[in-house]
Short mmCIF file of C-alpha atoms in Angstrom, two decimals:
data_model
loop_
_atom_site.label_atom_id
_atom_site.label_comp_id
_atom_site.label_asym_id
_atom_site.label_seq_id
_atom_site.Cartn_x
_atom_site.Cartn_y
_atom_site.Cartn_z
CA MET A 1 74.27 148.30 126.86
CA THR A 2 76.77 149.99 124.86
CA GLU A 3 79.12 152.95 125.79
CA ARG A 4 78.01 155.99 124.48
CA ARG A 5 80.48 157.89 122.67
CA PRO A 6 80.55 161.70 122.36
CA ILE A 7 78.96 162.32 118.96
CA LEU A 8 80.14 165.02 116.34
CA LEU A 9 77.40 166.52 113.90
CA ALA A 10 78.90 167.84 111.23
CA ASN A 11 78.54 170.23 108.14
CA ALA A 12 74.79 169.93 109.38
CA ARG A 13 72.11 172.77 109.07
CA ILE A 14 71.18 173.80 112.75
CA LEU A 15 67.85 174.54 113.41
CA ASP A 16 66.94 175.34 117.01
CA PRO A 17 63.29 176.74 117.48
CA SER A 18 64.02 177.32 121.02
CA ARG A 19 65.94 180.42 119.92
CA ASP A 20 65.39 180.92 116.48
CA LEU A 21 69.11 179.35 115.46
CA ASP A 22 69.29 178.92 112.21
CA ILE A 23 72.68 178.15 111.02
CA GLU A 24 75.16 176.20 108.96
CA GLY A 25 77.51 174.44 111.60
CA ASP A 26 78.65 171.46 113.68
CA LEU A 27 76.63 169.70 116.99
CA LEU A 28 78.51 168.14 119.64
CA LEU A 29 76.82 165.21 121.30
CA ALA A 30 78.47 163.92 124.74
CA ASP A 31 77.47 162.46 128.17
CA GLY A 32 74.04 162.75 126.98
CA ILE A 33 73.55 166.31 126.52
CA VAL A 34 73.98 169.05 123.83
CA ARG A 35 78.05 170.52 124.21
CA GLU A 36 77.53 173.33 121.46
CA ALA A 37 76.52 174.08 118.34
CA LYS A 38 78.55 176.27 116.27
CA ARG A 39 80.00 176.97 112.91
CA GLY A 40 83.27 174.61 112.67
CA ILE A 41 83.78 173.32 115.86
CA GLY A 42 86.58 171.06 113.93
CA ALA A 43 88.28 167.61 115.00
CA ALA A 44 90.75 169.77 117.82
CA GLY A 45 87.33 170.83 119.87
CA VAL A 46 86.12 167.21 120.33
CA PRO A 47 87.24 164.46 122.66
CA GLU A 48 89.63 161.48 120.67
CA ASN A 49 86.46 158.62 120.43
CA THR A 50 84.28 160.63 118.87
CA GLU A 51 81.78 159.57 116.10
CA VAL A 52 81.53 161.94 113.40
CA ILE A 53 78.71 162.02 111.10
CA ASP A 54 78.22 164.23 107.97
CA CYS A 55 75.52 165.80 107.83
CA ARG A 56 75.90 167.93 104.82
CA GLY A 57 72.97 168.71 103.21
CA LYS A 58 70.81 167.80 106.04
CA VAL A 59 68.91 169.33 108.52
CA VAL A 60 69.58 168.62 112.70
CA ALA A 61 67.12 169.47 115.07
CA PRO A 62 65.57 168.65 118.34
CA GLY A 63 64.01 165.42 118.99
CA LEU A 64 60.03 166.10 118.32
CA ILE A 65 57.49 165.51 121.45
CA ASP A 66 54.71 164.09 120.39
CA MET A 67 51.62 165.54 122.76
CA ARG A 68 48.62 162.52 122.47
CA ALA A 69 49.34 159.83 121.34
CA PHE A 70 47.80 156.37 122.42
CA VAL A 71 49.98 153.40 123.97
CA GLY A 72 47.81 150.33 124.41
CA GLU A 73 49.77 149.10 127.51
CA PRO A 74 48.19 148.21 130.15
CA GLY A 75 45.33 146.34 128.71
CA ALA A 76 45.31 146.46 124.82
CA GLU A 77 48.57 145.37 123.91
CA TYR A 78 47.81 143.59 120.69
CA ARG A 79 47.21 147.25 119.25
CA GLU A 80 49.94 148.76 120.44
CA THR A 81 53.04 148.03 123.41
CA ILE A 82 55.33 151.03 124.93
CA ALA A 83 58.10 148.79 122.92
CA THR A 84 56.38 148.95 119.73
CA ALA A 85 55.28 152.21 120.07
CA SER A 86 58.86 153.93 120.94
CA GLN A 87 60.26 152.30 117.85
CA ALA A 88 57.75 154.06 115.77
CA ALA A 89 58.21 157.04 117.31
CA ALA A 90 62.01 157.00 116.55
CA ALA A 91 61.67 156.34 113.07
CA GLY A 92 59.29 158.99 112.89
CA GLY A 93 61.51 161.23 115.15
CA VAL A 94 59.79 161.73 118.09
CA THR A 95 61.81 161.72 120.67
CA THR A 96 59.37 161.67 123.63
CA ILE A 97 56.02 160.27 123.56
CA VAL A 98 52.96 161.16 126.24
CA CYS A 99 50.78 158.46 126.29
CA GLN A 100 47.09 158.58 126.81
CA PRO A 101 45.45 157.56 130.34
CA ASP A 102 42.58 155.38 128.27
CA THR A 103 44.51 152.30 129.23
CA SER A 104 43.05 149.05 130.76
CA PRO A 105 42.99 149.95 133.67
CA VAL A 106 42.77 153.83 133.44
CA ILE A 107 45.45 155.43 135.07
CA ASP A 108 43.84 157.15 137.45
CA ASP A 109 45.97 155.50 140.03
CA PRO A 110 49.78 156.62 141.34
CA ALA A 111 50.36 153.03 140.87
CA ILE A 112 49.65 153.01 137.37
CA VAL A 113 51.71 156.08 136.81
CA ASP A 114 54.40 154.78 138.24
CA PHE A 115 54.21 151.35 136.40
CA ILE A 116 54.04 153.55 132.87
CA LEU A 117 57.24 155.10 133.98
CA ARG A 118 58.65 151.54 135.09
CA ARG A 119 57.27 149.87 131.87
CA ALA A 120 59.15 152.61 129.59
CA ARG A 121 62.68 152.73 131.22
CA ASP A 122 62.34 148.85 130.49
CA THR A 123 61.77 148.46 127.39
CA ALA A 124 61.42 151.68 125.36
CA ILE A 125 63.73 153.39 123.26
CA VAL A 126 62.36 156.55 123.48
CA HIS A 127 60.82 159.16 126.92
CA VAL A 128 58.01 157.55 127.25
CA GLN A 129 55.17 160.42 129.78
CA PRO A 130 52.05 159.59 131.08
CA MET A 131 49.48 162.05 131.51
CA ALA A 132 46.97 160.50 134.03
CA ALA A 133 42.79 161.08 134.24
CA LEU A 134 41.42 164.13 134.82
CA SER A 135 38.08 162.39 136.61
CA LYS A 136 38.18 158.45 138.18
CA GLY A 137 37.41 156.21 135.55
CA MET A 138 37.41 159.19 132.95
CA ARG A 139 33.63 158.66 133.56
CA GLY A 140 33.09 162.62 134.39
CA GLU A 141 31.78 162.12 137.21
CA GLU A 142 34.46 162.49 139.93
CA MET A 143 37.73 164.07 140.02
CA ALA A 144 40.83 162.62 140.15
CA GLU A 145 43.68 162.41 143.13
CA ILE A 146 45.84 165.30 140.53
CA GLY A 147 48.23 166.11 143.78
CA LEU A 148 49.12 161.97 143.66
CA LEU A 149 49.23 161.91 140.41
CA LYS A 150 51.42 164.70 139.99
CA ALA A 151 53.90 163.75 142.49
CA ALA A 152 54.07 160.02 141.04
CA GLY A 153 55.13 161.77 137.41
CA ALA A 154 51.92 162.69 135.69
CA ILE A 155 52.71 165.40 133.55
CA ALA A 156 49.22 166.50 132.81
CA PHE A 157 45.58 165.53 133.24
CA THR A 158 43.09 164.64 130.23
CA ASP A 159 40.41 162.25 129.75
CA GLY A 160 41.42 160.91 126.62
CA ALA A 161 38.76 161.45 123.85
CA ASN A 162 36.50 161.86 126.44
CA SER A 163 34.64 165.01 127.31
CA VAL A 164 33.88 166.06 131.04
CA THR A 165 29.91 167.18 130.22
CA ASN A 166 29.59 168.37 133.92
CA ALA A 167 30.64 171.91 134.28
CA GLN A 168 31.05 171.30 138.08
CA VAL A 169 33.29 168.79 138.12
CA MET A 170 34.98 170.75 135.07
CA ARG A 171 35.73 173.69 137.34
CA ARG A 172 36.54 171.52 140.30
CA ALA A 173 39.47 170.05 138.59
CA LEU A 174 40.64 173.05 137.26
CA THR A 175 40.38 174.48 140.26
CA TYR A 176 42.61 171.75 141.85
CA ALA A 177 45.42 171.95 138.82
CA ARG A 178 45.72 175.64 139.45
CA ASP A 179 46.42 174.83 143.41
CA PHE A 180 49.21 171.91 142.15
CA ASP A 181 50.51 174.29 139.12
CA ALA A 182 48.79 171.22 137.12
CA ILE A 183 47.73 171.71 133.13
CA LEU A 184 44.35 169.61 131.75
CA VAL A 185 44.49 168.75 128.75
CA HIS A 186 40.32 168.51 127.15
CA HIS A 187 39.19 166.87 124.62
CA THR A 188 36.17 169.30 123.49
CA GLU A 189 33.04 167.76 121.85
CA ASP A 190 29.54 167.75 122.71
CA PRO A 191 28.77 163.99 123.13
CA ASP A 192 24.99 165.10 122.76
CA LEU A 193 26.02 166.64 119.83
CA VAL A 194 28.13 164.71 118.73
CA GLY A 195 25.26 162.03 118.61
CA GLU A 196 25.94 158.98 116.06
CA GLY A 197 27.77 161.14 114.11
CA VAL A 198 31.09 159.75 111.93
CA MET A 199 32.20 162.42 109.74
CA ASN A 200 31.80 165.95 109.40
CA GLU A 201 28.30 167.33 108.95
CA GLY A 202 27.85 168.79 105.64
CA GLU A 203 27.22 168.04 102.52
CA PHE A 204 29.69 165.15 101.12
CA ALA A 205 28.19 163.31 104.44
CA ALA A 206 24.75 163.65 103.06
CA ARG A 207 26.54 162.64 99.93
CA LEU A 208 27.74 159.32 101.33
CA GLY A 209 24.14 158.65 103.69
CA LEU A 210 26.47 159.30 106.81
CA THR A 211 25.63 160.55 110.11
CA GLY A 212 27.75 164.13 110.36
CA VAL A 213 29.02 165.42 113.32
CA PRO A 214 28.56 169.55 113.72
CA THR A 215 31.84 172.02 114.04
CA ALA A 216 29.07 173.47 116.98
CA ALA A 217 29.76 170.10 119.07
CA GLU A 218 33.45 171.17 119.46
CA THR A 219 32.70 175.31 119.72
CA ILE A 220 29.71 175.33 122.29
CA MET A 221 32.79 172.81 124.43
CA LEU A 222 35.65 174.75 124.14
CA GLU A 223 33.36 178.47 124.88
CA ARG A 224 32.13 176.48 127.91
CA ASP A 225 35.84 175.80 129.19
CA MET A 226 37.05 179.09 128.68
CA ARG A 227 34.53 180.62 130.61
CA LEU A 228 35.82 178.34 133.61
CA VAL A 229 39.42 179.03 132.41
CA ALA A 230 38.87 182.64 132.74
CA LEU A 231 36.76 181.92 136.39
CA THR A 232 39.59 179.74 137.87
CA GLY A 233 42.48 181.01 136.41
CA SER A 234 43.58 178.00 135.53
CA ARG A 235 46.41 176.44 132.60
CA TYR A 236 44.18 175.00 130.17
CA HIS A 237 45.08 172.48 126.31
CA ALA A 238 42.87 172.57 123.95
CA ALA A 239 43.76 168.48 122.86
CA SER A 240 42.39 168.92 119.00
CA LEU A 241 40.83 171.44 117.25
CA THR A 242 39.81 171.30 114.09
CA CYS A 243 36.95 173.92 112.95
CA ALA A 244 37.41 177.79 112.27
CA GLU A 245 34.96 178.46 114.51
CA ALA A 246 36.63 177.26 117.55
CA LEU A 247 39.78 178.88 116.67
CA ASP A 248 38.26 182.16 117.00
CA VAL A 249 37.02 181.28 120.34
CA LEU A 250 40.79 180.57 121.22
CA ARG A 251 41.51 183.98 119.55
CA ARG A 252 39.69 185.58 121.83
CA ALA A 253 40.75 183.45 124.77
CA LYS A 254 43.88 184.29 124.25
CA GLU A 255 43.33 187.91 123.41
CA GLN A 256 41.76 188.35 127.36
CA GLY A 257 45.09 186.92 128.44
CA LEU A 258 43.79 183.37 129.44
CA LYS A 259 46.20 180.61 130.05
CA VAL A 260 45.32 178.63 127.53
CA THR A 261 47.35 176.66 124.37
CA ALA A 262 45.53 173.77 121.76
CA SER A 263 47.05 171.67 119.42
CA ALA A 264 45.89 170.96 116.14
CA SER A 265 46.47 166.80 114.79
CA ILE A 266 49.27 166.47 111.31
CA ASN A 267 45.43 164.58 110.30
CA HIS A 268 43.47 167.94 110.47
CA LEU A 269 46.29 170.25 108.81
CA THR A 270 46.82 167.60 105.75
CA LEU A 271 43.61 165.85 104.82
CA ASN A 272 40.06 167.05 104.70
CA GLU A 273 37.05 165.47 104.99
CA ILE A 274 36.58 164.87 100.99
CA ASP A 275 39.83 162.51 101.49
CA VAL A 276 37.32 160.06 103.46
CA GLY A 277 36.22 159.26 99.34
CA PRO A 278 34.81 155.87 98.41
CA TYR A 279 34.15 155.13 102.66
CA ARG A 280 37.80 155.04 103.69
CA THR A 281 37.64 153.87 107.56
CA PHE A 282 41.47 154.44 107.83
CA LEU A 283 40.24 158.16 107.40
CA LYS A 284 37.57 157.95 110.61
CA LEU A 285 38.91 159.83 112.93
CA SER A 286 38.00 161.56 116.15
CA PRO A 287 36.84 164.70 116.13
CA PRO A 288 36.26 163.86 112.46
CA LEU A 289 38.31 165.05 109.37
CA ARG A 290 36.89 169.34 108.58
CA ALA A 291 36.18 170.64 105.35
CA GLU A 292 39.39 172.65 103.19
CA SER A 293 38.05 175.63 104.52
CA ASP A 294 38.81 174.70 108.49
CA ARG A 295 41.81 172.95 107.20
CA ASN A 296 43.12 176.16 105.75
CA ALA A 297 42.46 177.77 108.65
CA LEU A 298 44.41 175.52 110.88
CA VAL A 299 46.89 176.03 108.70
CA SER A 300 46.72 179.58 109.00
CA ALA A 301 46.29 179.52 112.76
CA LEU A 302 49.64 177.47 112.83
CA ALA A 303 51.52 180.33 110.63
CA ALA A 304 50.62 182.76 112.66
CA GLY A 305 51.25 181.08 115.96
CA LEU A 306 47.62 180.55 117.46
CA ILE A 307 47.92 177.02 117.29
CA ASP A 308 50.53 176.06 119.57
CA VAL A 309 51.51 172.40 119.07
CA VAL A 310 51.14 169.98 116.56
CA MET A 311 50.77 166.55 117.86
CA SER A 312 50.13 163.15 115.64
CA ASP A 313 47.35 161.70 117.22
CA HIS A 314 48.66 158.31 117.31
CA ASN A 315 45.35 155.92 117.66
CA PRO A 316 45.96 152.16 116.43
CA GLN A 317 43.01 150.02 115.76
CA ASP A 318 43.71 146.58 114.38
CA VAL A 319 42.10 144.69 111.42
CA GLU A 320 39.24 143.94 113.10
CA GLY A 321 38.01 147.44 113.88
CA LYS A 322 38.70 148.86 110.68
CA ARG A 323 37.51 146.70 108.20
CA LEU A 324 33.82 147.13 108.61
CA PRO A 325 31.42 149.30 107.27
CA PHE A 326 33.22 152.89 108.15
CA ALA A 327 29.48 153.58 110.49
CA GLU A 328 30.88 150.70 112.35
CA ALA A 329 34.38 151.10 111.94
CA SER A 330 36.42 152.45 114.92
CA ALA A 331 37.75 156.15 115.06
CA GLY A 332 41.24 156.34 114.85
CA ALA A 333 44.70 156.49 112.68
CA ILE A 334 48.54 156.44 113.62
CA GLY A 335 50.53 158.99 113.06
CA LEU A 336 54.07 158.46 114.90
CA GLU A 337 55.87 157.54 112.06
CA THR A 338 54.42 159.82 109.80
CA MET A 339 53.68 162.75 111.96
CA LEU A 340 56.97 165.10 110.79
CA ALA A 341 57.19 164.11 106.66
CA ALA A 342 53.30 164.83 106.74
CA GLY A 343 53.65 167.90 108.49
CA LEU A 344 56.54 168.69 105.70
CA ARG A 345 53.93 169.02 103.21
CA LEU A 346 52.94 172.34 104.18
CA VAL A 347 56.27 173.35 104.85
CA HIS A 348 56.92 172.71 100.79
CA GLY A 349 53.78 173.92 99.44
CA GLY A 350 55.03 177.00 101.72
CA ASN A 351 51.98 177.21 104.11
CA VAL A 352 54.29 177.25 106.98
CA THR A 353 58.16 177.78 107.51
CA LEU A 354 60.32 174.47 108.61
CA MET A 355 60.97 176.60 111.94
CA THR A 356 57.73 177.17 112.88
CA LEU A 357 56.53 173.27 112.57
CA LEU A 358 59.67 172.21 114.36
CA LYS A 359 58.90 174.83 116.99
CA ALA A 360 55.10 173.28 117.49
CA MET A 361 56.42 169.62 117.35
CA SER A 362 59.13 169.88 119.84
CA THR A 363 60.12 173.25 121.91
CA THR A 364 56.39 174.80 122.50
CA PRO A 365 55.01 171.41 123.90
CA ALA A 366 58.09 171.29 126.14
CA GLU A 367 57.51 174.39 127.68
CA ILE A 368 53.82 173.54 128.01
CA LEU A 369 54.69 170.39 129.59
CA SER A 370 57.80 171.74 132.13
CA LEU A 371 59.66 168.88 130.00
CA PRO A 372 63.69 169.35 129.54
CA GLY A 373 63.44 168.80 125.47
CA GLY A 374 62.79 171.22 122.47
CA THR A 375 65.71 172.89 122.03
CA LEU A 376 69.35 172.62 121.18
CA ARG A 377 71.03 174.91 124.17
CA PRO A 378 74.35 173.92 125.34
CA GLY A 379 72.98 171.23 129.28
CA SER A 380 69.74 169.95 127.53
CA PRO A 381 68.86 166.74 126.55
CA ALA A 382 70.75 165.30 123.38
CA ASP A 383 67.89 164.19 122.10
CA VAL A 384 68.16 165.00 118.77
CA ILE A 385 66.97 164.27 114.92
CA VAL A 386 68.88 164.45 111.58
CA LEU A 387 66.22 165.13 109.00
CA ASP A 388 66.85 164.86 104.70
CA LEU A 389 64.04 167.52 103.66
CA GLU A 390 64.11 166.31 100.40
CA ALA A 391 64.34 162.51 100.18
CA PRO A 392 61.13 161.52 98.26
CA TRP A 393 59.43 158.41 99.30
CA VAL A 394 55.87 156.12 99.13
CA LEU A 395 55.06 155.00 102.36
CA ASP A 396 54.37 151.04 102.54
CA PRO A 397 52.16 150.08 105.32
CA ALA A 398 54.14 147.04 105.68
CA GLU A 399 57.39 148.59 106.84
CA LEU A 400 55.72 150.31 109.54
CA LYS A 401 57.06 149.89 113.08
CA SER A 402 53.87 150.29 114.80
CA LYS A 403 51.79 146.78 116.01
CA CYS A 404 48.39 148.48 113.96
CA LYS A 405 48.81 149.78 110.07
CA ASN A 406 45.80 152.07 110.09
CA THR A 407 47.40 155.36 109.02
CA PRO A 408 45.72 157.54 106.04
CA PHE A 409 48.62 157.98 104.68
CA ASP A 410 48.87 154.23 103.01
CA GLU A 411 50.75 154.74 99.65
CA ALA A 412 51.02 158.26 100.28
CA ARG A 413 53.86 160.43 97.97
CA LEU A 414 55.91 162.12 100.62
CA GLN A 415 59.22 164.17 100.59
CA GLY A 416 61.43 164.17 103.37
CA ARG A 417 62.25 161.71 106.08
CA VAL A 418 64.03 161.36 109.29
CA VAL A 419 67.61 159.36 108.97
CA ARG A 420 68.69 159.28 112.47
CA THR A 421 67.37 159.69 115.78
CA ILE A 422 69.69 160.37 118.31
CA VAL A 423 67.97 160.16 122.58
CA ALA A 424 70.01 161.22 125.38
CA GLY A 425 72.95 160.89 123.47
CA ARG A 426 72.54 157.39 121.63
CA THR A 427 71.65 156.39 118.04
CA VAL A 428 68.15 154.71 118.26
CA TYR A 429 67.26 154.76 114.87
CA GLU A 430 68.93 155.23 111.47
CA TYR A 431 67.19 155.06 108.25
CA VAL A 432 70.00 153.16 105.95
#
């Protein structure tokens, strides 16, 4: 490995959401940590062999932490590997991937947690942290060994895109998680109400002749979970909220003082059901894209701090899974490389501030998962991104680093992109 030289990011706009810091100045990185961020460090304040990078006109911020990404390894390496996911993440400014347990085999055994961590150390250029299964085999029938899995390195517990419908199993898991100071991350969709649904229930689905998924499928499951959280006093994170009614449930829970947080995917914040257009399968997601009124409610909730986290919901699907009639196609879209760029649409549109967006993509995920990143405080890990807010570009799927190309932003016009990603004090991606 090449020598890790100190790096000075000079003349930048430095944004640190962990301190509400927004200054023009220099950021010094050395020995894998942030040394200082202030106005005019100057040549006299840095070591002789420091690499000086002029970031005039650019934003320097903490590296992003993506709380929900599918990585196919082990078992589905044809869709994504830890190595390719990390390359995609670096290109999108994501310095920590939190991978889901729906691999083959499922991450429900300490040995598999250890495999993910070792594989990431050997092949990844960004940090990779595994979530473990909430239930054995992600079948929702029997609680997984939460204590052993946490000891092995699992940072949270989830059944991925599966919902635990058995309330007794969920209550037991919440109780055990509380005793181990662990957090449960739950996909809130009642599978019986989802049924054969493939997109948002409503007029547009009816016009396309497609079976809809009612928002009640999400709201009912979330409402049940909030009752169980109140019963157990546990920490809980809603994996992906999509509708205004669910936001009302979340608001009431927070007002009651429950230890609950929630994510929204960048897709649901920037796209709606109309974008499905003429049966575009790259826009088939789970949960489905909702009405524009729901999207606006999500954006307002993000701006107000009700939605805590923005994540990519990176879910690579190969050509065989997407080149099918809409109802038969696999759900999911890639997002590691486009999460921030798509989110900047909300910033340029005046819907949220850049500080709010970066906080939801870095500082808050770090706080929820007790990770060391998401900050530029002195002594914190040197996981940093350099962002050109004004750079215009058109997304070419062929240039994406993910193994699969199922992006809903195919040929989209975007403004703003990551030009440098630094992990542990080393540059792992540079846009040239």
